[in-house]
PDB file of C-alpha atoms in Angstrom:
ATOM      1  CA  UNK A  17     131.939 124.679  78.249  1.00 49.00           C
ATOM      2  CA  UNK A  18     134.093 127.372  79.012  1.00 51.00           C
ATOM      3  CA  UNK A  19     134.611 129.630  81.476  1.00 53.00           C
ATOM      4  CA  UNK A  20     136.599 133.166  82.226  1.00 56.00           C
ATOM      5  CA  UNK A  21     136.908 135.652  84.683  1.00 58.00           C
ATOM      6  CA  UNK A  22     133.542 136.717  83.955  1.00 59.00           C
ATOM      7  CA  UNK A  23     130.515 134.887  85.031  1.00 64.00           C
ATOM      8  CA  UNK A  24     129.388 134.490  80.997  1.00 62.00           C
ATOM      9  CA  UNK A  25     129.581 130.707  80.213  1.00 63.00           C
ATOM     10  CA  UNK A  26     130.920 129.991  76.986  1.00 64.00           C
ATOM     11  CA  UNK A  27     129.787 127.057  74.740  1.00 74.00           C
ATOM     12  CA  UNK A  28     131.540 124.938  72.542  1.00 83.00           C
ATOM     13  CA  UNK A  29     130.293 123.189  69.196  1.00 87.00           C
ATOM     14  CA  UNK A  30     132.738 120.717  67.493  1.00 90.00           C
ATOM     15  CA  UNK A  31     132.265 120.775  63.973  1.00 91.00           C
ATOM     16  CA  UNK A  32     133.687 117.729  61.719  1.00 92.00           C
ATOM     17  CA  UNK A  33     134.265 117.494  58.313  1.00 89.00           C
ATOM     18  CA  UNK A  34     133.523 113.686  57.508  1.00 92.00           C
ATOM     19  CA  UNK A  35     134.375 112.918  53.957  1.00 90.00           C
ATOM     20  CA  UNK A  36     134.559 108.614  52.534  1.00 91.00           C
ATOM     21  CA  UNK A  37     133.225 109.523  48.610  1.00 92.00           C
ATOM     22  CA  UNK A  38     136.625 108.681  46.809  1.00 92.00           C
ATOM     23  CA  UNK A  39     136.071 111.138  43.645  1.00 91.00           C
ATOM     24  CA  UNK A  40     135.609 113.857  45.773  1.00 87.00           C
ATOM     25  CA  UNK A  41     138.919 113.267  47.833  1.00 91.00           C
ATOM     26  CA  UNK A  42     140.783 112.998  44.484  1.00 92.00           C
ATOM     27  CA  UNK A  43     139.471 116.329  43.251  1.00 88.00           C
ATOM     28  CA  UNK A  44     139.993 118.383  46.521  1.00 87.00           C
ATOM     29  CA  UNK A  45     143.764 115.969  46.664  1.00 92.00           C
ATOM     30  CA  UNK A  46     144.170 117.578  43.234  1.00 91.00           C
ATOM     31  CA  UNK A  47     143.160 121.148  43.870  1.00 86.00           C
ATOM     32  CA  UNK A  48     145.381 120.749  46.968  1.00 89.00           C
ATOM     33  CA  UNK A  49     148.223 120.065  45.308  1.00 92.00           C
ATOM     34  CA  UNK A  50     147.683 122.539  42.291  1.00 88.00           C
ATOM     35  CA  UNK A  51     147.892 125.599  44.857  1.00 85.00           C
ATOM     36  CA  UNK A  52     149.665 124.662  47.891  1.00 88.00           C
ATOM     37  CA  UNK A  53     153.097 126.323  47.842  1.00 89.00           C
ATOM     38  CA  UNK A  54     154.426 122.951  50.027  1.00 90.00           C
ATOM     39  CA  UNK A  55     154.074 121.018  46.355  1.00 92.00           C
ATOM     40  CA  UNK A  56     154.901 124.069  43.855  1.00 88.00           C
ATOM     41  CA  UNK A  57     158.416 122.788  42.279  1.00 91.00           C
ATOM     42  CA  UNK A  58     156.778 119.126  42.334  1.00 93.00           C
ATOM     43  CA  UNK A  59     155.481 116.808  40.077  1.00 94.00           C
ATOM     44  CA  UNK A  60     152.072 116.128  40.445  1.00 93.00           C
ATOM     45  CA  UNK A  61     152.556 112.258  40.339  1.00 95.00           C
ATOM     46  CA  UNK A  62     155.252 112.837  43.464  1.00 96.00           C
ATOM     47  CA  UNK A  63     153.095 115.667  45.105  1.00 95.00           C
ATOM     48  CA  UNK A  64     149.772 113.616  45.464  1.00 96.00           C
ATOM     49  CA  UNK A  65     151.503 110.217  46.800  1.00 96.00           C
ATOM     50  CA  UNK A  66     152.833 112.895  49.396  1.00 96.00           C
ATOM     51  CA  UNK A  67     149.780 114.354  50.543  1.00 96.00           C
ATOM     52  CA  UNK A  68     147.890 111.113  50.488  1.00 95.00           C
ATOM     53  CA  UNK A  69     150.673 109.709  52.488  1.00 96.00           C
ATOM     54  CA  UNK A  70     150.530 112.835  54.943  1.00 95.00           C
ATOM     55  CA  UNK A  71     146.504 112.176  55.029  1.00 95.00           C
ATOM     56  CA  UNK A  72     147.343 108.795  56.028  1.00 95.00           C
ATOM     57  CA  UNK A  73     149.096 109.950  59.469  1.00 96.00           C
ATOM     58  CA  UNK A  74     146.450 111.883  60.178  1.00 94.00           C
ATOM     59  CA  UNK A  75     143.601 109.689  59.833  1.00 93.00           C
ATOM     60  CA  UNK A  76     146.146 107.253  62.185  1.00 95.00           C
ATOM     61  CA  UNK A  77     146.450 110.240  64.782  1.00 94.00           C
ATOM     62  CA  UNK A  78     143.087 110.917  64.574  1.00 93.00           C
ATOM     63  CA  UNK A  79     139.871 110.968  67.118  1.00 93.00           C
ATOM     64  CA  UNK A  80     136.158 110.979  65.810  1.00 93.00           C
ATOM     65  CA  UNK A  81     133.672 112.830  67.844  1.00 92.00           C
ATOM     66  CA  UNK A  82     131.556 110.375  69.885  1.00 93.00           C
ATOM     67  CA  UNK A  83     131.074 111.665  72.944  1.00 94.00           C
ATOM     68  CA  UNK A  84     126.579 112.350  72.751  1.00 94.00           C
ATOM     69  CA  UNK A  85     126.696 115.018  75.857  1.00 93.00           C
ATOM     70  CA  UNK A  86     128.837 117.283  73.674  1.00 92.00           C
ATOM     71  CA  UNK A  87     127.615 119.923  71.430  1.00 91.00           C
ATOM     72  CA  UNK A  88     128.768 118.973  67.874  1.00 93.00           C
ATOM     73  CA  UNK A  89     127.914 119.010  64.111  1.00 92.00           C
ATOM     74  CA  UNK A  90     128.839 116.648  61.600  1.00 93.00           C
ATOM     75  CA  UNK A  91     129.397 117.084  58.199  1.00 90.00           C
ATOM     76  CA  UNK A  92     129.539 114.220  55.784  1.00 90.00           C
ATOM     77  CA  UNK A  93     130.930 114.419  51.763  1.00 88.00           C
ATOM     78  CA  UNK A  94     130.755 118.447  52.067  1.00 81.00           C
ATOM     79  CA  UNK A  95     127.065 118.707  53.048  1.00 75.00           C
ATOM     80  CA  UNK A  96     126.073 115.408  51.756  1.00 82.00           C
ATOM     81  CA  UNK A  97     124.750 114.772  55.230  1.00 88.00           C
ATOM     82  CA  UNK A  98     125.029 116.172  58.444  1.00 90.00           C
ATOM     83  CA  UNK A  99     124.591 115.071  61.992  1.00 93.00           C
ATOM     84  CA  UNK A 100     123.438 117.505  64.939  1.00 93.00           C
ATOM     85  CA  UNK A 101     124.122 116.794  68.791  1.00 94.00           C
ATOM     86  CA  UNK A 102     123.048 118.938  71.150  1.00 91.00           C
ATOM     87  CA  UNK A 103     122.922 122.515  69.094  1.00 89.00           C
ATOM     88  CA  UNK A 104     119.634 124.860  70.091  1.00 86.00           C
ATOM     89  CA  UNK A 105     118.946 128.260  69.903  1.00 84.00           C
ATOM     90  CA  UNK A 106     120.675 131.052  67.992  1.00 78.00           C
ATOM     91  CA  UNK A 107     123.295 128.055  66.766  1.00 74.00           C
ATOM     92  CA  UNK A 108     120.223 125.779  65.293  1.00 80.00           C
ATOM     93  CA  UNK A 109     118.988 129.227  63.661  1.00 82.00           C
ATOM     94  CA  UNK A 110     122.080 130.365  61.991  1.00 82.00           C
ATOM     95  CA  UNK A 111     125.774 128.221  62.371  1.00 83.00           C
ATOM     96  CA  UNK A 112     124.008 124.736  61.028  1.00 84.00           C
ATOM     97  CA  UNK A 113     121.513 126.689  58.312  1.00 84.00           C
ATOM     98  CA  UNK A 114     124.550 128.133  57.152  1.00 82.00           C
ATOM     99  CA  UNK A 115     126.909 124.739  57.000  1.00 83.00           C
ATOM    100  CA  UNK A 116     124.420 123.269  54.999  1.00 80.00           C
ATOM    101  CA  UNK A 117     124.629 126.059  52.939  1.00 77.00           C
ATOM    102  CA  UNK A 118     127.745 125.650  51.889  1.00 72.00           C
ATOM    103  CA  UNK A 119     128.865 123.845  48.624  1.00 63.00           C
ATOM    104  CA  UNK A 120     132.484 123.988  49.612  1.00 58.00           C
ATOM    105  CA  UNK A 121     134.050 123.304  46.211  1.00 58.00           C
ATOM    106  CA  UNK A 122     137.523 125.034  45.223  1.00 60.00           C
ATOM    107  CA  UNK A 123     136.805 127.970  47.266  1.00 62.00           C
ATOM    108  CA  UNK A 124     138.385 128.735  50.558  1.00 67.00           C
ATOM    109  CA  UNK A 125     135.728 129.203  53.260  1.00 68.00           C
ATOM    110  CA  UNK A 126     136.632 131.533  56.556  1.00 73.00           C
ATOM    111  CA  UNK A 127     134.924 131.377  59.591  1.00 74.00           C
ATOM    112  CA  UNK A 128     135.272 133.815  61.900  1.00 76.00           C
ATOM    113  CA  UNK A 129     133.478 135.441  65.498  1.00 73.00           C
ATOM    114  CA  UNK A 130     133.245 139.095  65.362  1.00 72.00           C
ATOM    115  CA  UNK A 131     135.809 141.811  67.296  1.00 73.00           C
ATOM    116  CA  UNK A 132     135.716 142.677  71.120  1.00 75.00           C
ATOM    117  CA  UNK A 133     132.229 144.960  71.433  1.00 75.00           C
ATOM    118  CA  UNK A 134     132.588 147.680  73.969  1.00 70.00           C
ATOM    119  CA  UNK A 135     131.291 147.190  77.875  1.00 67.00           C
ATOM    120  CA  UNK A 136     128.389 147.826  79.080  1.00 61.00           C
ATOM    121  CA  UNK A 137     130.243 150.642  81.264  1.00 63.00           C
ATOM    122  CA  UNK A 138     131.879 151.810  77.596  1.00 67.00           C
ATOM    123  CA  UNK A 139     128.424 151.739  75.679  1.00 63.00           C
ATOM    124  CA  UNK A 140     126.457 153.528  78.576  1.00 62.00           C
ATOM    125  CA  UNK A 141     129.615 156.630  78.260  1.00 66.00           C
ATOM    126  CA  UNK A 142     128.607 156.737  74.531  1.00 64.00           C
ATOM    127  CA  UNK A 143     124.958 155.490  73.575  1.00 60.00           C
ATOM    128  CA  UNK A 144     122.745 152.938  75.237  1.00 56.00           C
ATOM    129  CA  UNK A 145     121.137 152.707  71.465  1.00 61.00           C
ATOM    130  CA  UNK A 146     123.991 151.212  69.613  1.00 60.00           C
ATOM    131  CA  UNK A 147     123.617 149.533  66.376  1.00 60.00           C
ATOM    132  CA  UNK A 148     125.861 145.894  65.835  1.00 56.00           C
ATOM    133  CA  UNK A 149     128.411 148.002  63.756  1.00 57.00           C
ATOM    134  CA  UNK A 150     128.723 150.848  66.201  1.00 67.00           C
ATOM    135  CA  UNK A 151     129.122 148.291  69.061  1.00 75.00           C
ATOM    136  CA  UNK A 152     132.722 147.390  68.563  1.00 78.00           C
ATOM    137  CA  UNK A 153     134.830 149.125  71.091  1.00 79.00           C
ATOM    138  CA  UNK A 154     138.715 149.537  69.741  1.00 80.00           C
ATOM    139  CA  UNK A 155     140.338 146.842  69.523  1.00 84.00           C
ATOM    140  CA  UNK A 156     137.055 145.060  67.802  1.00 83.00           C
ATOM    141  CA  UNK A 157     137.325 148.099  65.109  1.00 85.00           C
ATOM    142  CA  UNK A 158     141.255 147.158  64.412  1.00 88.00           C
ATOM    143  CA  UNK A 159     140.388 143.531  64.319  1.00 88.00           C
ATOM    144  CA  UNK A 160     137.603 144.852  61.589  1.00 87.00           C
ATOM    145  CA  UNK A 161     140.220 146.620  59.766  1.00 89.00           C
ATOM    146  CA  UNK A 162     143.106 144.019  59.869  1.00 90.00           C
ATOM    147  CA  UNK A 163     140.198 141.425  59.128  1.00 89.00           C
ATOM    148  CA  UNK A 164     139.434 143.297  55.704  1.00 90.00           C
ATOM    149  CA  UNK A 165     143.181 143.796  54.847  1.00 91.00           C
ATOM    150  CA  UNK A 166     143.529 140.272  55.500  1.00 90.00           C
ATOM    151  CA  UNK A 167     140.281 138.748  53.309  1.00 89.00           C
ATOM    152  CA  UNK A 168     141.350 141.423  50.181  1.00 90.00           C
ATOM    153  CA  UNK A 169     144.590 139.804  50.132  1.00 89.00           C
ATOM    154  CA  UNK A 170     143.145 136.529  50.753  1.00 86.00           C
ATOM    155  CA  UNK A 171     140.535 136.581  47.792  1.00 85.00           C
ATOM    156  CA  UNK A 172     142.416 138.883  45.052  1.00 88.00           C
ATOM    157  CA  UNK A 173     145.678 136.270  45.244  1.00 85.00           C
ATOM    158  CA  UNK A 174     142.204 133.617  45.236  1.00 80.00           C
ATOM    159  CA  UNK A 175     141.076 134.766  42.016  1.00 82.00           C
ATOM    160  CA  UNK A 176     144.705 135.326  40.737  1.00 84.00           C
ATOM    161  CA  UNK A 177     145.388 131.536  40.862  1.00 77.00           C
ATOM    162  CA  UNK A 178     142.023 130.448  39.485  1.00 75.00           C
ATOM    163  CA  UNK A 179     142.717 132.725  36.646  1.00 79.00           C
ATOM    164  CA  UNK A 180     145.958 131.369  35.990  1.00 78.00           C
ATOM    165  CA  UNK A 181     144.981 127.484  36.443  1.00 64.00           C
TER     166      UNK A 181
END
């Protein structure tokens, strides 16, 4: 749980991606090492003994959720199987719905929370009847904007390398 300067109590919901089915590392390996820029003037012999071996470190380094009072989702072989903890409400309705959802594949997925909405001082200045959209006070509208620039880059240079694969 976190906590601010304001009184709002923020939760937090660990989400891990669990994934032991052997074909399905090899093709995401592959597809990792097709695209990446880190293994463009490699070979791909070379480039996917490197990433395994990077993989390797990481699994060393790293810490499985298994703490039950904590919020947290688990995902095994991309949707395969998942494990809830602790999720109700709005998250149970639409964050685990939509990570089931999801057939990962060679797409990149991009999660993100929406901009800064306007106060409730700001909103009663302008409308007390504000649609989601019309909510966002400034600097959620330039996070909007720089958002879109961003995801238009993101996806045309997407379908650019899928094209030239």
């Amino acid at each position: 749980e976190c906590t601010s300067n304001s009184t709002k109590r923020t939760g937090v919901v660990f989400v891990e991606s669990i994934c032991d089915d052997k074909d399905l590392l090899d093709a995401n390996f592959l597809t990792k090492v097709q695209t990446s820029p880190d293994y463009k003037d490699m070979d791909q012999q070379t480039a996917m003994a490197d990433l395994r071996s990077r993989v390797k470190k990481y699994e060393e380094a790293y810490e499985t959720i298994e703490d039950d009072t904590l919020s947290y989702i688990k995902i095994f072989n991309l949707s395969s199987k998942m494990l809830v903890n602790h999720i109700y409400g709005r998250m149970a309705k639409s964050i685990v719905p939509a990570l089931m959802a999801w057939n990962i594949g060679t797409r990149p997925v991009f999660i993100c929370r929406a901009g800064q909405t306007m106060n409730e001082q700001e909103r009663a200045v302008n409308n007390t009847h504000m649609s989601r959209s019309e909510n966002l006070g400034r600097h959620g509208k330039a996070f909007r904007d720089s958002l879109f620039g961003f995801m238009r880059e993101e996806c045309l240079d997407f379908m650019k390398r899928r094209q030239d694969a």
